[in-house]
PDB file of C-alpha atoms in Angstrom:
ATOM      1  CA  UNK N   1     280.787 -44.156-187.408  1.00 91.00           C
ATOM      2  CA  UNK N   2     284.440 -44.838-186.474  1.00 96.00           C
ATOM      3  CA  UNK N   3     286.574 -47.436-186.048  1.00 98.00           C
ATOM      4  CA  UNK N   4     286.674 -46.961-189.206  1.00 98.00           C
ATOM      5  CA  UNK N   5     287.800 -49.790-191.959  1.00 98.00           C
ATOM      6  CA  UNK N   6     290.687 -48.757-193.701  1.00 98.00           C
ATOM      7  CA  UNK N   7     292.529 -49.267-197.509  1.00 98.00           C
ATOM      8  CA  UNK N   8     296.517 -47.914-197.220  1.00 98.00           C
ATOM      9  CA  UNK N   9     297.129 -46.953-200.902  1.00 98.00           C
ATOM     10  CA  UNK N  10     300.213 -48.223-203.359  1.00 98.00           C
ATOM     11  CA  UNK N  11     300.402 -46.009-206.100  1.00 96.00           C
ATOM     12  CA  UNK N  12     301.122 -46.240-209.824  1.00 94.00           C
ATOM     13  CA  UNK N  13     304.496 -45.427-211.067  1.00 91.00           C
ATOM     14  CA  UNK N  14     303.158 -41.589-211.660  1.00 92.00           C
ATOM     15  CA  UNK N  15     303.883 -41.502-208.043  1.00 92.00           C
ATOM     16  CA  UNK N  16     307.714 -41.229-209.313  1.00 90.00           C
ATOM     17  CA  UNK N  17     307.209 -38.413-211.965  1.00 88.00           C
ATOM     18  CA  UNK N  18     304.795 -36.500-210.457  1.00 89.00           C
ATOM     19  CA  UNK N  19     305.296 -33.942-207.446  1.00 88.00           C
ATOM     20  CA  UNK N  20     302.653 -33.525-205.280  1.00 89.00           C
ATOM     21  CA  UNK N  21     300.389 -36.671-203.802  1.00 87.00           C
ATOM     22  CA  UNK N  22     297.472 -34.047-203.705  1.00 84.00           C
ATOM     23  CA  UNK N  23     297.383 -32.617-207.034  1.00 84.00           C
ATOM     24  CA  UNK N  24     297.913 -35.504-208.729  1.00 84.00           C
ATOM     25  CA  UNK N  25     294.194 -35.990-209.062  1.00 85.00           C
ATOM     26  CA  UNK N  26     294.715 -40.135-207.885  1.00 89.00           C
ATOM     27  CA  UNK N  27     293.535 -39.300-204.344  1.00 89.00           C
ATOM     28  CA  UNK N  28     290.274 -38.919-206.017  1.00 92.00           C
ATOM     29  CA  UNK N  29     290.085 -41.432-208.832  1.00 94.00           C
ATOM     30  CA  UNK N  30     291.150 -44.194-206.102  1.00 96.00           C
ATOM     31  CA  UNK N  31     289.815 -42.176-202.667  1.00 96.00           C
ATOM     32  CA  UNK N  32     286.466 -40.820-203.351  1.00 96.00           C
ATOM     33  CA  UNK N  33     284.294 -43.779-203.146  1.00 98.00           C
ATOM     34  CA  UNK N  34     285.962 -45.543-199.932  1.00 98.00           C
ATOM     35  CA  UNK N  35     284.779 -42.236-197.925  1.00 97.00           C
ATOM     36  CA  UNK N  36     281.484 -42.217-199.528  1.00 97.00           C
ATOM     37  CA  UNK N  37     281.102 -46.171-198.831  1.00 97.00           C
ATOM     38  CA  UNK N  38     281.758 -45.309-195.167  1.00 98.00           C
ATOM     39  CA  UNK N  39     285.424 -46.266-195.047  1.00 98.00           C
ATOM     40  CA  UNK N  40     288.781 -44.701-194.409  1.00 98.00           C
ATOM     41  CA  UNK N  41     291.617 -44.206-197.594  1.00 97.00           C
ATOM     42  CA  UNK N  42     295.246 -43.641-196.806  1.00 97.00           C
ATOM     43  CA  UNK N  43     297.994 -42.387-199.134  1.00 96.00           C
ATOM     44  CA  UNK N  44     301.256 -42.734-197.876  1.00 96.00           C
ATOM     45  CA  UNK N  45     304.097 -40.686-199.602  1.00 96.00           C
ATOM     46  CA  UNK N  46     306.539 -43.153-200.066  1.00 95.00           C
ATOM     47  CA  UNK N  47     309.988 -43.279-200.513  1.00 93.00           C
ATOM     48  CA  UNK N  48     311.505 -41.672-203.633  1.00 92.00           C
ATOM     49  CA  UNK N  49     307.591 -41.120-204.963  1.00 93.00           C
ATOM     50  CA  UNK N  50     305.792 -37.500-204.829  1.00 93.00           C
ATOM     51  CA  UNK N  51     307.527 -34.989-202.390  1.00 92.00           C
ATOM     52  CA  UNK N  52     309.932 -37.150-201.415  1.00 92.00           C
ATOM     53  CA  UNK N  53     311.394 -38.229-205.097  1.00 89.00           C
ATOM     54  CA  UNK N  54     315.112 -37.244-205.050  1.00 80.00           C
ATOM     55  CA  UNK N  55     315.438 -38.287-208.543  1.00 74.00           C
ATOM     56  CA  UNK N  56     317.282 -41.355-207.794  1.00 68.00           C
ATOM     57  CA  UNK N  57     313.856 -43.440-208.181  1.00 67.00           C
ATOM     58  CA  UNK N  58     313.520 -43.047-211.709  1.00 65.00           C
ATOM     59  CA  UNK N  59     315.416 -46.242-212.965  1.00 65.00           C
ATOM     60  CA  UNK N  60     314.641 -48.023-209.605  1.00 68.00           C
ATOM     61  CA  UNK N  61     311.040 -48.105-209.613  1.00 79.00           C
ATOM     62  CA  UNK N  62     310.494 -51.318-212.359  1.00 86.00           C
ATOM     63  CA  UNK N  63     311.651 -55.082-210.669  1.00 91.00           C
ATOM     64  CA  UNK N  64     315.206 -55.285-211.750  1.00 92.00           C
ATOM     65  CA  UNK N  65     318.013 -58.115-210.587  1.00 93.00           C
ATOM     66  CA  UNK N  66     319.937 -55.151-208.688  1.00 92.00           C
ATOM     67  CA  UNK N  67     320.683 -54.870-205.302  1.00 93.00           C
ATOM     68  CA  UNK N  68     319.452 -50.911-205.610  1.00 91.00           C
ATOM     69  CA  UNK N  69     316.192 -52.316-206.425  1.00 93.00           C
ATOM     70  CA  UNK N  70     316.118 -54.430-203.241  1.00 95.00           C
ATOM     71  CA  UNK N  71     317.862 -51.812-201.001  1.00 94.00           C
ATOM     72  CA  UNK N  72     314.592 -49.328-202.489  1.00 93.00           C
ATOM     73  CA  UNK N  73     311.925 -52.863-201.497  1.00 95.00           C
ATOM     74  CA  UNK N  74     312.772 -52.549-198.498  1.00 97.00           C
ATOM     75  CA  UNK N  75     311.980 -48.942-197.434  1.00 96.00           C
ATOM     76  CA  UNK N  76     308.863 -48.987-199.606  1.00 97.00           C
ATOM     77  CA  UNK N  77     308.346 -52.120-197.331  1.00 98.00           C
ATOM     78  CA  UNK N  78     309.367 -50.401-194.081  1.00 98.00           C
ATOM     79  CA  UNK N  79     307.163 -47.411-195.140  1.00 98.00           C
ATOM     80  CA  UNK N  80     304.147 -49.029-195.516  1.00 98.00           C
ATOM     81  CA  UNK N  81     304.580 -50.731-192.142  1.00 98.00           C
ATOM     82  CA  UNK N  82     305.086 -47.486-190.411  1.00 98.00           C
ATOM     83  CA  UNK N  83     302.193 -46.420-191.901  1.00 98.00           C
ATOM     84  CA  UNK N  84     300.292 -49.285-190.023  1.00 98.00           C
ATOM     85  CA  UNK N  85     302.344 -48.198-186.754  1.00 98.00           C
ATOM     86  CA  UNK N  86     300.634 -44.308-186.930  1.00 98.00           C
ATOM     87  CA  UNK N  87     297.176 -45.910-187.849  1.00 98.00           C
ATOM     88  CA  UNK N  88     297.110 -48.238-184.835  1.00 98.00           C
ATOM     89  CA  UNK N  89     298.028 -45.000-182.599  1.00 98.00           C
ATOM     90  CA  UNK N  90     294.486 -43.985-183.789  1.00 97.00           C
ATOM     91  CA  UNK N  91     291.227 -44.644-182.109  1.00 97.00           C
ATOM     92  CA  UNK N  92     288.826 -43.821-185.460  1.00 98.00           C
ATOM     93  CA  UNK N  93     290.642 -46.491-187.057  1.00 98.00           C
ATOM     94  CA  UNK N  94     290.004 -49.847-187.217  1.00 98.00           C
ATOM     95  CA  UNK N  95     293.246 -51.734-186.762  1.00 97.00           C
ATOM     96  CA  UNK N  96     291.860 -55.412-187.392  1.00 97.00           C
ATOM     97  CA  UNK N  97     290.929 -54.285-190.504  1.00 98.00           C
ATOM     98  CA  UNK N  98     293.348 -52.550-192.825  1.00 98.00           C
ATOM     99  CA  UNK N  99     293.329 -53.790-196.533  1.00 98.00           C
ATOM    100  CA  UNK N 100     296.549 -52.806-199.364  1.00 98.00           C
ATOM    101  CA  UNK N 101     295.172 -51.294-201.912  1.00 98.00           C
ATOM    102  CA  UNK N 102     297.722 -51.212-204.954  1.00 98.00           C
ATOM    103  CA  UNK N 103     297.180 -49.842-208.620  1.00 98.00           C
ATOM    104  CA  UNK N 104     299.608 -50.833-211.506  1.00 96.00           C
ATOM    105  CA  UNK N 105     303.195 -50.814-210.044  1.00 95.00           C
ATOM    106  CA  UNK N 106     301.498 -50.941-206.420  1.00 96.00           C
ATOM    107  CA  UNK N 107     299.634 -53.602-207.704  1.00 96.00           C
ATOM    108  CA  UNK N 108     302.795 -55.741-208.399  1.00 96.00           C
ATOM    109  CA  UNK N 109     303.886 -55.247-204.194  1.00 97.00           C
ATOM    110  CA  UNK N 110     300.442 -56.798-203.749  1.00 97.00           C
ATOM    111  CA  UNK N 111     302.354 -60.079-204.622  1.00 98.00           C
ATOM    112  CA  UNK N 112     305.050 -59.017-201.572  1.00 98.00           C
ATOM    113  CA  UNK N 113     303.831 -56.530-198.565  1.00 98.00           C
ATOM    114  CA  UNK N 114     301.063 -59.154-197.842  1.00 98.00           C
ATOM    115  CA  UNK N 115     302.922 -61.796-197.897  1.00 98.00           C
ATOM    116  CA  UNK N 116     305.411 -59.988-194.661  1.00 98.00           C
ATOM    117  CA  UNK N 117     303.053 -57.392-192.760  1.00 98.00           C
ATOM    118  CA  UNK N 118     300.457 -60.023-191.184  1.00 97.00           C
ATOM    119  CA  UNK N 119     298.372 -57.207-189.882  1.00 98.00           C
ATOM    120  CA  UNK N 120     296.443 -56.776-193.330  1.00 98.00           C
ATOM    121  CA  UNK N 121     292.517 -58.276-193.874  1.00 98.00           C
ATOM    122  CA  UNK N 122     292.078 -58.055-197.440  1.00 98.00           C
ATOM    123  CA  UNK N 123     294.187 -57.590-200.446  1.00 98.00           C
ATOM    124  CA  UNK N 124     292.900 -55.360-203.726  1.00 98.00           C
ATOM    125  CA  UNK N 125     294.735 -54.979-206.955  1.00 98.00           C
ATOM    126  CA  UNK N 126     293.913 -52.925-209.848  1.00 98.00           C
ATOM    127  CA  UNK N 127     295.876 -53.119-213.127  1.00 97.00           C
ATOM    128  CA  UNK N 128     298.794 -55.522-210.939  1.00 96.00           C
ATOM    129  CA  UNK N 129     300.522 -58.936-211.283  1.00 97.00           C
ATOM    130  CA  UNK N 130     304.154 -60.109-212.478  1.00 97.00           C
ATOM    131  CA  UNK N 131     306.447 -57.384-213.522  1.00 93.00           C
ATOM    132  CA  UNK N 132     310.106 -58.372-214.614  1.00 90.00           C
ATOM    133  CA  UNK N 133     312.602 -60.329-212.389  1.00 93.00           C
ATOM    134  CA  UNK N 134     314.667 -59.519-209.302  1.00 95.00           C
ATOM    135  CA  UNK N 135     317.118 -60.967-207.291  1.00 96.00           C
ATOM    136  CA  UNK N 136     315.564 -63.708-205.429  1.00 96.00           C
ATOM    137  CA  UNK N 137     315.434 -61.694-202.196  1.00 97.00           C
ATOM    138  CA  UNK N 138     312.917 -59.240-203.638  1.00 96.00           C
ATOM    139  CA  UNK N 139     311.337 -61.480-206.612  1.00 97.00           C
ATOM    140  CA  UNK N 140     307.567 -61.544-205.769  1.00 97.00           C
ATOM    141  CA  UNK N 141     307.633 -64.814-207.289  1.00 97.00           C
ATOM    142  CA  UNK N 142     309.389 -65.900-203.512  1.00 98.00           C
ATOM    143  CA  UNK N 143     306.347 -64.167-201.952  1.00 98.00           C
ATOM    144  CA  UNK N 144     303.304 -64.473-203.851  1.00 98.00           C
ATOM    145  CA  UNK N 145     302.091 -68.223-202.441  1.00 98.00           C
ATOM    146  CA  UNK N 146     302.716 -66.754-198.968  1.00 98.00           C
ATOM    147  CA  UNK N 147     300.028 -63.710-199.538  1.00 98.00           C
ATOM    148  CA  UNK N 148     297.443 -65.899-197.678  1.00 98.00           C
ATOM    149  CA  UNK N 149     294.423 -63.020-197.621  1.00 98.00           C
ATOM    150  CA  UNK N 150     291.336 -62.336-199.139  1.00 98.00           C
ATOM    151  CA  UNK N 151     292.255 -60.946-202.355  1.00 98.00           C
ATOM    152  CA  UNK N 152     290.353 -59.404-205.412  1.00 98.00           C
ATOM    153  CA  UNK N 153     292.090 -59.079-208.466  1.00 98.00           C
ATOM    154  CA  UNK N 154     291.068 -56.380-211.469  1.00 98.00           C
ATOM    155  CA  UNK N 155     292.731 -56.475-214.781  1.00 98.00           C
ATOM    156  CA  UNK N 156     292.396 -55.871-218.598  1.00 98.00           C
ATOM    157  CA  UNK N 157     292.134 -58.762-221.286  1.00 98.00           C
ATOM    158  CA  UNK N 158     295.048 -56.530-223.349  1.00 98.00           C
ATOM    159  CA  UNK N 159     296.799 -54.901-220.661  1.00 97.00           C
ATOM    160  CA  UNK N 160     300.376 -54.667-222.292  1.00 94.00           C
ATOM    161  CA  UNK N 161     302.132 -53.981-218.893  1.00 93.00           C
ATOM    162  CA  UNK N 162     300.632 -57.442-217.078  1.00 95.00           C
ATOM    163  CA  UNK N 163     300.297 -59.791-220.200  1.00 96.00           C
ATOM    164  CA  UNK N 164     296.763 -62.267-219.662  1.00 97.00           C
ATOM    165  CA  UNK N 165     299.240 -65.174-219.946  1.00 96.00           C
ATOM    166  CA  UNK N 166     302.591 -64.682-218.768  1.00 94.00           C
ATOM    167  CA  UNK N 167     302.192 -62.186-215.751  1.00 95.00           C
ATOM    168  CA  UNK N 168     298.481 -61.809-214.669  1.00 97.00           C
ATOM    169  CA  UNK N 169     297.494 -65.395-214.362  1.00 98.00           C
ATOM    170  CA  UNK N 170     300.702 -66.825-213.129  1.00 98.00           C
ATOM    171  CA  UNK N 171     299.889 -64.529-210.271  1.00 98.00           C
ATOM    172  CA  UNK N 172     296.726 -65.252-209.506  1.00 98.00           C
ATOM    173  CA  UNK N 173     297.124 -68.944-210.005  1.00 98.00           C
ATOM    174  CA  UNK N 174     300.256 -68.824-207.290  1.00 98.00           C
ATOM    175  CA  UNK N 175     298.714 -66.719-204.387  1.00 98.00           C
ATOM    176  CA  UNK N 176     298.528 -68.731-201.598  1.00 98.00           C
ATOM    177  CA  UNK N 177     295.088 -67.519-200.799  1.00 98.00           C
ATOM    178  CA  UNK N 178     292.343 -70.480-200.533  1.00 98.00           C
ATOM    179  CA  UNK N 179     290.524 -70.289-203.751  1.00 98.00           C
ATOM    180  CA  UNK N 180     286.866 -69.058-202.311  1.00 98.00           C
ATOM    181  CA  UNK N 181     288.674 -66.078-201.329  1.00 98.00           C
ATOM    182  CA  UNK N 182     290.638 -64.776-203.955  1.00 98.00           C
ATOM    183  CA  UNK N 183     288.789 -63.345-207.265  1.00 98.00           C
ATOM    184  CA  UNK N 184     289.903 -61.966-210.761  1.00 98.00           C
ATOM    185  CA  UNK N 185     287.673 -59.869-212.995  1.00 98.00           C
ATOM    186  CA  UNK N 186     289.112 -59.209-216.540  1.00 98.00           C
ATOM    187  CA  UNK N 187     287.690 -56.804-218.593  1.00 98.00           C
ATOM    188  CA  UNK N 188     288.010 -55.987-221.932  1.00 98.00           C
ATOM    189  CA  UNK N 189     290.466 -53.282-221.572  1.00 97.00           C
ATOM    190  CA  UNK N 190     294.022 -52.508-221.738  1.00 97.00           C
ATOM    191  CA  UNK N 191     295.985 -51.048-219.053  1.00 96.00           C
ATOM    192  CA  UNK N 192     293.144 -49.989-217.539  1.00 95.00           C
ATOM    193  CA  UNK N 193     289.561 -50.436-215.226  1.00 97.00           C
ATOM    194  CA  UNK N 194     286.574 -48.419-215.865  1.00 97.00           C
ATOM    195  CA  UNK N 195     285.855 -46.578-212.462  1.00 97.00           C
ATOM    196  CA  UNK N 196     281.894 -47.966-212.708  1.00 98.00           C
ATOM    197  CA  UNK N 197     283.473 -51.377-212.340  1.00 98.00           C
ATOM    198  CA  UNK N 198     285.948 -50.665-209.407  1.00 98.00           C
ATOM    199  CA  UNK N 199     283.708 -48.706-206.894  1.00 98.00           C
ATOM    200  CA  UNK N 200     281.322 -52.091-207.507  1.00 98.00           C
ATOM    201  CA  UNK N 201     284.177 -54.909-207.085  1.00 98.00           C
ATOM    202  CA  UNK N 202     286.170 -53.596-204.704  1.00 98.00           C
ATOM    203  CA  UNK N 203     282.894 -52.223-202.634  1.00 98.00           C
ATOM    204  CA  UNK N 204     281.198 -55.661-202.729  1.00 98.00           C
ATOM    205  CA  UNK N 205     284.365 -57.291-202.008  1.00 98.00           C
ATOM    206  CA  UNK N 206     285.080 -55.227-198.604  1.00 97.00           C
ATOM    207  CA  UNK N 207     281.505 -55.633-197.478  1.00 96.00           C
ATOM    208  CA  UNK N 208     282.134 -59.265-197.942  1.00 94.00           C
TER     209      UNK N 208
END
């Protein structure tokens, strides 16, 4: 029964290659199980990703010490905000509790749209940490002990993208979140979560 609790989706980077948010098929690898658990899923098209890629995100996408890369922070930024503007015009939603929900190169912004839109409950990252440098302005390194939510953390031992070491644990050791509410799993995996294991963290975790 509505108001429902709601996850706003950050894609991978596939959300700059591919052309259509729909057919992509990551509605339903990542949106399935929050309807069946009860919940609302949003996927917002984002600037320079799906339908709206002009080609000019290509080289854009990765953290990079340009000031195109901050200039494209920002609207992904200012997207996602609006996002939470439409949902709050909405009585079947549940405005106090709206989580970011980031895979992969979303779930490198978990370390930065948390930290500046205070109207989030709960942070969940699949397959996310540190991913290159930036200027300082848009360096999630300057964010990260500001992200002060609940926040659940799913990664791969051998992920090649988020290195155990160097990226992933940095991360998690520098989120500003008290430490009874923030939680890494790492599986024995690569870039990658089985599903089995995500529908029962990130379930139990928003129940919580």
């Amino acid at each position: 029964s509505p108001p429902f609790q709601t996850l706003i989706f950050f894609p991978g980077s596939y959300a700059v290659w591919e052309k259509d948010v729909i057919k992509s098929g990551y509605t339903k690898m990542f949106g399935d199980y929050i309807l069946k658990s009860g919940r609302a899923v949003v996927f917002p098209v984002y600037k320079g990703t799906y339908q709206r890629n002009d080609g000019l995100t290509l080289d854009m996408h990765s953290p990079n010490e340009t000031h195109q890369f901050t200039e494209w922070l920002i609207k992904w930024v200012k997207d996602f905000s609006r996002t939470i503007d439409y949902l709050e015009t909405r009585t079947d939603i549940d405005s106090k509790k709206l989580g970011f929900y980031g895979h992969s190169w979303g779930g490198v912004f978990g370390g930065i749209i948390p930290a500046v839109e205070n109207r989030l409950a709960a942070n969940i990252l699949i397959c996310g940490g540190f991913s290159g440098r930036a200027l300082s302005e848009a360096d999630a390194i300057n964010y990260i002990s500001r992200v002060k939510i609940p926040t659940l953390m799913l990664n791969g031992r051998y992920d090649y993208r988020f290195p155990l070491d160097n990226n992933l644990m940095p991360f998690f050791n520098l989120l500003g979140t008290p430490e009874k509410d923030k939680r890494l799993c790492v599986y024995e995996t690569d870039h990658y979560v089985k599903k089995s294991d995500m529908i029962r963290e990130v379930l139990s975790w928003l129940d919580r």
